[in-house]
JSON list of C-alpha atoms in Angstrom, two decimals:
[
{"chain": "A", "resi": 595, "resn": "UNK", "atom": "CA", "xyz": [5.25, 32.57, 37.16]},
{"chain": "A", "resi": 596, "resn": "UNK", "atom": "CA", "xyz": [4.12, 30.76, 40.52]},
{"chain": "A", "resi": 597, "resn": "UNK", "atom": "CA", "xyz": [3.98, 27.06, 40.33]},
{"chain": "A", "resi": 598, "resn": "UNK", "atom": "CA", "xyz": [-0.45, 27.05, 40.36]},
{"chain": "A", "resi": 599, "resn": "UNK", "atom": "CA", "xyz": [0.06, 28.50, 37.47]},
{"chain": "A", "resi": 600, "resn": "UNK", "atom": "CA", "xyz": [2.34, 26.46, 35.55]},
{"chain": "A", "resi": 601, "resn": "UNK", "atom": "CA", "xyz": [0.47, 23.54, 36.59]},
{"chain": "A", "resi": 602, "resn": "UNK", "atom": "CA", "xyz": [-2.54, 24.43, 34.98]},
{"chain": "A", "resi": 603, "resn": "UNK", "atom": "CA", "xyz": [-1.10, 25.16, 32.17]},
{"chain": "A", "resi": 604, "resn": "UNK", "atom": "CA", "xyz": [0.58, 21.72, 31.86]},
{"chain": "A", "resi": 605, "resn": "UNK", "atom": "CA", "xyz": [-3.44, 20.41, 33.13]},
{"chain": "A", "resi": 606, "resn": "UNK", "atom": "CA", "xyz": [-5.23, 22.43, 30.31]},
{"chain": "A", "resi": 607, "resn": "UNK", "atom": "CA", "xyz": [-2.33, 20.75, 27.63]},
{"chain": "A", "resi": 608, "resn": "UNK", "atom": "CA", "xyz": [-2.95, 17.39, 28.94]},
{"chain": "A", "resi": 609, "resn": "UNK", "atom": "CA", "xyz": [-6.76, 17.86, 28.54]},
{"chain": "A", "resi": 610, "resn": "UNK", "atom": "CA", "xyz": [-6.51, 19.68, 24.80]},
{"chain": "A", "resi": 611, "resn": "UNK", "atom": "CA", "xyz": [-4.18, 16.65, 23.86]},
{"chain": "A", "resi": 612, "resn": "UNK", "atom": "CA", "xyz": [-6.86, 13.82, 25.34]},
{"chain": "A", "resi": 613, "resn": "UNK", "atom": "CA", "xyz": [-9.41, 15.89, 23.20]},
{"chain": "A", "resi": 614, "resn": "UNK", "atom": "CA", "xyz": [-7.85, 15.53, 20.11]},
{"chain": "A", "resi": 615, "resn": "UNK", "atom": "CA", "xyz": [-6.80, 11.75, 20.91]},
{"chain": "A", "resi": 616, "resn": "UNK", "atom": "CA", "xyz": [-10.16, 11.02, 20.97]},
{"chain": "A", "resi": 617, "resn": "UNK", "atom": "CA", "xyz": [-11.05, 12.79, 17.82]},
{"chain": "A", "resi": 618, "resn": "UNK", "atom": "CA", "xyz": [-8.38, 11.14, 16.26]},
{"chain": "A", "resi": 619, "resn": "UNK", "atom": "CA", "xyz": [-10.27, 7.68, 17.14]},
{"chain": "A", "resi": 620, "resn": "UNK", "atom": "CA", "xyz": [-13.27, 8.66, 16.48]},
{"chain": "A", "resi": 621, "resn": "UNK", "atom": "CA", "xyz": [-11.68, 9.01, 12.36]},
{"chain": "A", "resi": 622, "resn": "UNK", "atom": "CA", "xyz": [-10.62, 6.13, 12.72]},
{"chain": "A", "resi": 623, "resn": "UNK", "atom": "CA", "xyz": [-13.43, 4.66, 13.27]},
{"chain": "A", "resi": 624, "resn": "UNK", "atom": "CA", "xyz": [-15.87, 6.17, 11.02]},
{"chain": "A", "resi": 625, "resn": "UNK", "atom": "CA", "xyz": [-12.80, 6.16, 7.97]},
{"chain": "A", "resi": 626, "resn": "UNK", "atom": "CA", "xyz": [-11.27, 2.34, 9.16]},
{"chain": "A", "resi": 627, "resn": "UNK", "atom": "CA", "xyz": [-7.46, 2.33, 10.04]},
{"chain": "A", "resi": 628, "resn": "UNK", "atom": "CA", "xyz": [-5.07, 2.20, 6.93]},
{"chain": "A", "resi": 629, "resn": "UNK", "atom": "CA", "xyz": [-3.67, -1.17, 6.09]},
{"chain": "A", "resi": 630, "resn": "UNK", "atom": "CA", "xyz": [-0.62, -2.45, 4.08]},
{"chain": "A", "resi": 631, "resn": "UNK", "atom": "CA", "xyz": [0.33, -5.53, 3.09]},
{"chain": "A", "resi": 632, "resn": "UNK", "atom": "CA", "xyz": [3.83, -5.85, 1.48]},
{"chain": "A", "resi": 633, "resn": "UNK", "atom": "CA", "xyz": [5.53, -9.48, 0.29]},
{"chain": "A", "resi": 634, "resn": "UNK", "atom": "CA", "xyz": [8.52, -10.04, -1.32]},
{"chain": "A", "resi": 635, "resn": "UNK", "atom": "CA", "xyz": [11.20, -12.07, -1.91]},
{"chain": "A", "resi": 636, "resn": "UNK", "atom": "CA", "xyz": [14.62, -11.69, -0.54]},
{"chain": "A", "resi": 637, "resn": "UNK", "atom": "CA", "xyz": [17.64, -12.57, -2.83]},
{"chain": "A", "resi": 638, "resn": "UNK", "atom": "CA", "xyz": [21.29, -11.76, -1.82]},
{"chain": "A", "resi": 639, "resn": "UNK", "atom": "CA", "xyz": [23.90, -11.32, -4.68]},
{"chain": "A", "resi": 640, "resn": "UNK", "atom": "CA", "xyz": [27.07, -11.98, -3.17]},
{"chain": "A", "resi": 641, "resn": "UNK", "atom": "CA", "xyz": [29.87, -10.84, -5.86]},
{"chain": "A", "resi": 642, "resn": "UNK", "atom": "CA", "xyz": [28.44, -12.53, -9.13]},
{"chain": "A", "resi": 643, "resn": "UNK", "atom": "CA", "xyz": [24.60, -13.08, -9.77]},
{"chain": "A", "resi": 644, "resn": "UNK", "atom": "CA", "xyz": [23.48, -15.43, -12.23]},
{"chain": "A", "resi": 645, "resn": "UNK", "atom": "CA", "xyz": [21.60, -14.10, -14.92]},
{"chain": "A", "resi": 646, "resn": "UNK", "atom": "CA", "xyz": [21.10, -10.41, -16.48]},
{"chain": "A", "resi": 647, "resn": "UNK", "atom": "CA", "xyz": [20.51, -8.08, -13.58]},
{"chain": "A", "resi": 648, "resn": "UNK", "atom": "CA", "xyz": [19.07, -10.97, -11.48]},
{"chain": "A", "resi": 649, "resn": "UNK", "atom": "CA", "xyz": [15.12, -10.41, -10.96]},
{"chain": "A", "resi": 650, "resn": "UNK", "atom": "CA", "xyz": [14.70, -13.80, -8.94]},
{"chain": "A", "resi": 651, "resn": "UNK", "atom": "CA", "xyz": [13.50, -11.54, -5.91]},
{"chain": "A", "resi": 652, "resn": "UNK", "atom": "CA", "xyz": [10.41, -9.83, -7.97]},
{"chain": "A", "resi": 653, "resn": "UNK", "atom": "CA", "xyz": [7.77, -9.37, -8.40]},
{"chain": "A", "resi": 654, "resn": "UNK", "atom": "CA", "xyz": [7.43, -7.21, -5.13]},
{"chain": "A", "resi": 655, "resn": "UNK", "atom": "CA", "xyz": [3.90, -6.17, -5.05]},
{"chain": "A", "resi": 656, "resn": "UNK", "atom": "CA", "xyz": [2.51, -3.42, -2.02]},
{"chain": "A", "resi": 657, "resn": "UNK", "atom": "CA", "xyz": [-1.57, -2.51, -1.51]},
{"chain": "A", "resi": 658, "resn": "UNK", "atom": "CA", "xyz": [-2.50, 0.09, 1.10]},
{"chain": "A", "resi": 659, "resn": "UNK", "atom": "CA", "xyz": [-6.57, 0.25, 1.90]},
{"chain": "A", "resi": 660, "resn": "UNK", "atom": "CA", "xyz": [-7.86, 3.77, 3.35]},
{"chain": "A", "resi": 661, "resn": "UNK", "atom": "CA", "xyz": [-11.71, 3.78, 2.93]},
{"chain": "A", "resi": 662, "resn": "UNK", "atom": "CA", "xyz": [-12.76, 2.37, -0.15]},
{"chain": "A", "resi": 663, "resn": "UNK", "atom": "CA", "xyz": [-9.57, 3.54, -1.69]},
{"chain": "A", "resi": 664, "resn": "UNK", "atom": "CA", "xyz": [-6.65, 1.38, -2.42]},
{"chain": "A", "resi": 665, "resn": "UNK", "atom": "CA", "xyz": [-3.01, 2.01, -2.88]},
{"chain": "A", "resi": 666, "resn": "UNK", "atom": "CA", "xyz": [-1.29, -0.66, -5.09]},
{"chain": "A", "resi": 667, "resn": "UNK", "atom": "CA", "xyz": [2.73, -0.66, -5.83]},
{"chain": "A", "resi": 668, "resn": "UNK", "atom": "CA", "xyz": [4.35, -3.36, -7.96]},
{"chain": "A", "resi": 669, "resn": "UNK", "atom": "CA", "xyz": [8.19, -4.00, -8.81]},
{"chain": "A", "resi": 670, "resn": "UNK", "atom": "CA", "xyz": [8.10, -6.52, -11.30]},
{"chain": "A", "resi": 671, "resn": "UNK", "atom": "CA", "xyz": [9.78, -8.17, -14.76]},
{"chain": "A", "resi": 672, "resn": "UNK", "atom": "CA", "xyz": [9.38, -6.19, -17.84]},
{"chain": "A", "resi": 673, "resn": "UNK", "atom": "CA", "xyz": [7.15, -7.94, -19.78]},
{"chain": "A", "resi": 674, "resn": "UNK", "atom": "CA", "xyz": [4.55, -8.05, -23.07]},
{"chain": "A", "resi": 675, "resn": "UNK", "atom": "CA", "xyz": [0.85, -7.11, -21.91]},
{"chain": "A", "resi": 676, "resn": "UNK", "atom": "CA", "xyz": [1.71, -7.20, -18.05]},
{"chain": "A", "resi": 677, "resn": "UNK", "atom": "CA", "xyz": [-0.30, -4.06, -17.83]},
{"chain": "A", "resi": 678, "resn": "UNK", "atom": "CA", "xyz": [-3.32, -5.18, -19.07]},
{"chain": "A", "resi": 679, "resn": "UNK", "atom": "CA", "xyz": [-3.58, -8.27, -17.15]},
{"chain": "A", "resi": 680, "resn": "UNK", "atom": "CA", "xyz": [-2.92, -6.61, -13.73]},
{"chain": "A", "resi": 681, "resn": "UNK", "atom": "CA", "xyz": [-6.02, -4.05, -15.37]},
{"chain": "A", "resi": 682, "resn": "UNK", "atom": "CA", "xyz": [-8.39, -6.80, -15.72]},
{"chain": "A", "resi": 683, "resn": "UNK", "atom": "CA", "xyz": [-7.51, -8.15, -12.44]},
{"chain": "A", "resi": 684, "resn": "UNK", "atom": "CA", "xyz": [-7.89, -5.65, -11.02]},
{"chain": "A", "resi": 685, "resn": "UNK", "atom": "CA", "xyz": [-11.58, -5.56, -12.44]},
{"chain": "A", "resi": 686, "resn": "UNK", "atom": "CA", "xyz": [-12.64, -8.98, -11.94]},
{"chain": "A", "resi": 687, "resn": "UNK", "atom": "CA", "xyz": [-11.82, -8.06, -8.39]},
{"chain": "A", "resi": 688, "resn": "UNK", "atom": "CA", "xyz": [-14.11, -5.36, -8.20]},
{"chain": "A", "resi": 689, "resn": "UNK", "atom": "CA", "xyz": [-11.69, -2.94, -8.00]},
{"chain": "A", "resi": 690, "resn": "UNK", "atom": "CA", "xyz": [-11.39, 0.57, -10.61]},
{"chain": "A", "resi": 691, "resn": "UNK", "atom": "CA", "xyz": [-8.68, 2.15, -11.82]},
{"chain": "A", "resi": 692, "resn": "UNK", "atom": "CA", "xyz": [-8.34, 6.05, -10.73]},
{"chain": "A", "resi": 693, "resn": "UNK", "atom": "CA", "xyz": [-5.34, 6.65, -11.44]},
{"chain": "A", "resi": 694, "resn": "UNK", "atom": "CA", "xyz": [-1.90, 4.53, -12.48]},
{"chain": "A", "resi": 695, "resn": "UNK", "atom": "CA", "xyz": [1.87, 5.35, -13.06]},
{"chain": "A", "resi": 696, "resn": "UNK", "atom": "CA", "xyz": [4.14, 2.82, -15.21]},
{"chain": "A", "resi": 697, "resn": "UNK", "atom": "CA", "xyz": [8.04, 3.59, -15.25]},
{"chain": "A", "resi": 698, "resn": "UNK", "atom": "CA", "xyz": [10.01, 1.50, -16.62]},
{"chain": "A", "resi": 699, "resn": "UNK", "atom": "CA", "xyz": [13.76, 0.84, -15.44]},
{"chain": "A", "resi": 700, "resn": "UNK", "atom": "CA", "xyz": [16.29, -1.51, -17.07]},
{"chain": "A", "resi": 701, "resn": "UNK", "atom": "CA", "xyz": [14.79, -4.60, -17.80]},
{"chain": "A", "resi": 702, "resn": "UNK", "atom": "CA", "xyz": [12.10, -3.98, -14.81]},
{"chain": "A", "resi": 703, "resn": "UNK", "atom": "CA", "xyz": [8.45, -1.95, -14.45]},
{"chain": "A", "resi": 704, "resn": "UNK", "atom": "CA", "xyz": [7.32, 0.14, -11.43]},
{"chain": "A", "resi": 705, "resn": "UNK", "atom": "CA", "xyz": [3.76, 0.40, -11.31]},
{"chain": "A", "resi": 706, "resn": "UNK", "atom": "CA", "xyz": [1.65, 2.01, -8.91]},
{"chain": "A", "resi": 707, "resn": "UNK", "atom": "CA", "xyz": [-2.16, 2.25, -9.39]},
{"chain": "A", "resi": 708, "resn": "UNK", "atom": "CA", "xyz": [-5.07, 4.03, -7.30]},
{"chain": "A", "resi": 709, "resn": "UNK", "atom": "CA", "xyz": [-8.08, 2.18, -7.23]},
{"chain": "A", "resi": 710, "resn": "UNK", "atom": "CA", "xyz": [-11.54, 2.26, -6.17]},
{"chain": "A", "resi": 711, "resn": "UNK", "atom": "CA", "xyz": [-13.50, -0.40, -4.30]},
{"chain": "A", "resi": 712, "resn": "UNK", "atom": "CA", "xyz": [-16.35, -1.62, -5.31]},
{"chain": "A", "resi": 713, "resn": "UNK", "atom": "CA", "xyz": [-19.73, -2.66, -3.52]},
{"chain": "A", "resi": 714, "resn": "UNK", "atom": "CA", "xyz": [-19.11, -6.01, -4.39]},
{"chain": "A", "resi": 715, "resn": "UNK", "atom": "CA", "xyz": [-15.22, -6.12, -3.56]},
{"chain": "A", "resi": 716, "resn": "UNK", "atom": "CA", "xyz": [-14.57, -9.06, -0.87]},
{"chain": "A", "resi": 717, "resn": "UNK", "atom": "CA", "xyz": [-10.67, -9.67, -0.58]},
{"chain": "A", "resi": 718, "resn": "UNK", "atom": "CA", "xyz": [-8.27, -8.33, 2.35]},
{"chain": "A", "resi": 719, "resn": "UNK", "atom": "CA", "xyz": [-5.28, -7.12, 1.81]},
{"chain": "A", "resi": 720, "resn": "UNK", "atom": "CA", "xyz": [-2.83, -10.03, 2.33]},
{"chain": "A", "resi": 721, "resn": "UNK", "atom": "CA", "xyz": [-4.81, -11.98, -0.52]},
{"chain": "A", "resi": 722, "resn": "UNK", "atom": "CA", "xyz": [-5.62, -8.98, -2.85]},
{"chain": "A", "resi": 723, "resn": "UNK", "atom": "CA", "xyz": [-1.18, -8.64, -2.86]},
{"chain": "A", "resi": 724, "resn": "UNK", "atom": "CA", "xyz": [-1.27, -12.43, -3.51]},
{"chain": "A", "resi": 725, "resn": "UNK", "atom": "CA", "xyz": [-3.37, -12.67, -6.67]},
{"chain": "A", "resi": 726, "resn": "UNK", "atom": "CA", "xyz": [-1.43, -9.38, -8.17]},
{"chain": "A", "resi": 727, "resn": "UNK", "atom": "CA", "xyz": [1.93, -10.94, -7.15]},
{"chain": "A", "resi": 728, "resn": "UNK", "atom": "CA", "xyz": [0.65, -14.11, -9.26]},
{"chain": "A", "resi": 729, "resn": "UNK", "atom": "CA", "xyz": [-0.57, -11.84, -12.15]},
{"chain": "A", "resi": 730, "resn": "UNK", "atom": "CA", "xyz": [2.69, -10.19, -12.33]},
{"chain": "A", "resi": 731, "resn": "UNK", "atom": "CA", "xyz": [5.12, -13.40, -12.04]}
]
């Protein structure tokens, strides 16, 4: 191999991999960039907690947007009818249940829900994770 040819080799490479960079942006543009929103509470347990297990740091609550779809994780308490308040929050939001997952662990719940956006859905992220969080404290 001479060095021409090497080098346009390494020329052709450089000009499939600007191709696909801009195809690549161009999905992003016509599908809108993922987002995620994540806020929880840190708590540090240093020998000895207070309490039974210690669930001052939940609820932790995640959403991820792609499209008109939405991602939504939550850590929280175990408690009576939690489900079906995050449900119709969910609705009153404008947002519709696809899919959801419940699994409960010790005295705590780890939900995760796939939802649909609505026409009429108006929130970003950051305050869509704010009103769960509230649901679920």
């Amino acid at each position: 191999m001479d060095k021409a040819h090497v080098l346009r080799e390494a020329i052709n490479y450089v000009k499939q991999l600007q191709e696909r960079v801009e195809e690549l942006e161009e999905d992003i543009q016509k599908n809108g960039a993922e987002s995620t929103i994540t806020i929880t509470r840190s708590h540090l347990c240093i020998d000895e907690c207070h309490g039974n297990g210690s669930n001052e740091a939940l609820p932790e609550v995640e959403a991820r947007v792609l499209g008109k779809e939405v991602l939504i994780k939550i850590h929280c308490a175990k408690q009576k009818g939690i489900l079906l308040k995050l449900m119709s929050q969910l609705e009153r939001l404008h947002l519709y249940i696809s899919t959801s997952n419940v699994l409960p662990f010790g005295n705590t719940l780890d939900i995760t829900i796939i939802a649909q956006m609505d026409d009429k859905y108006n929130l970003v992220v950051k305050d869509l994770v704010k009103e769960l969080r509230q649901v679920a404290m």
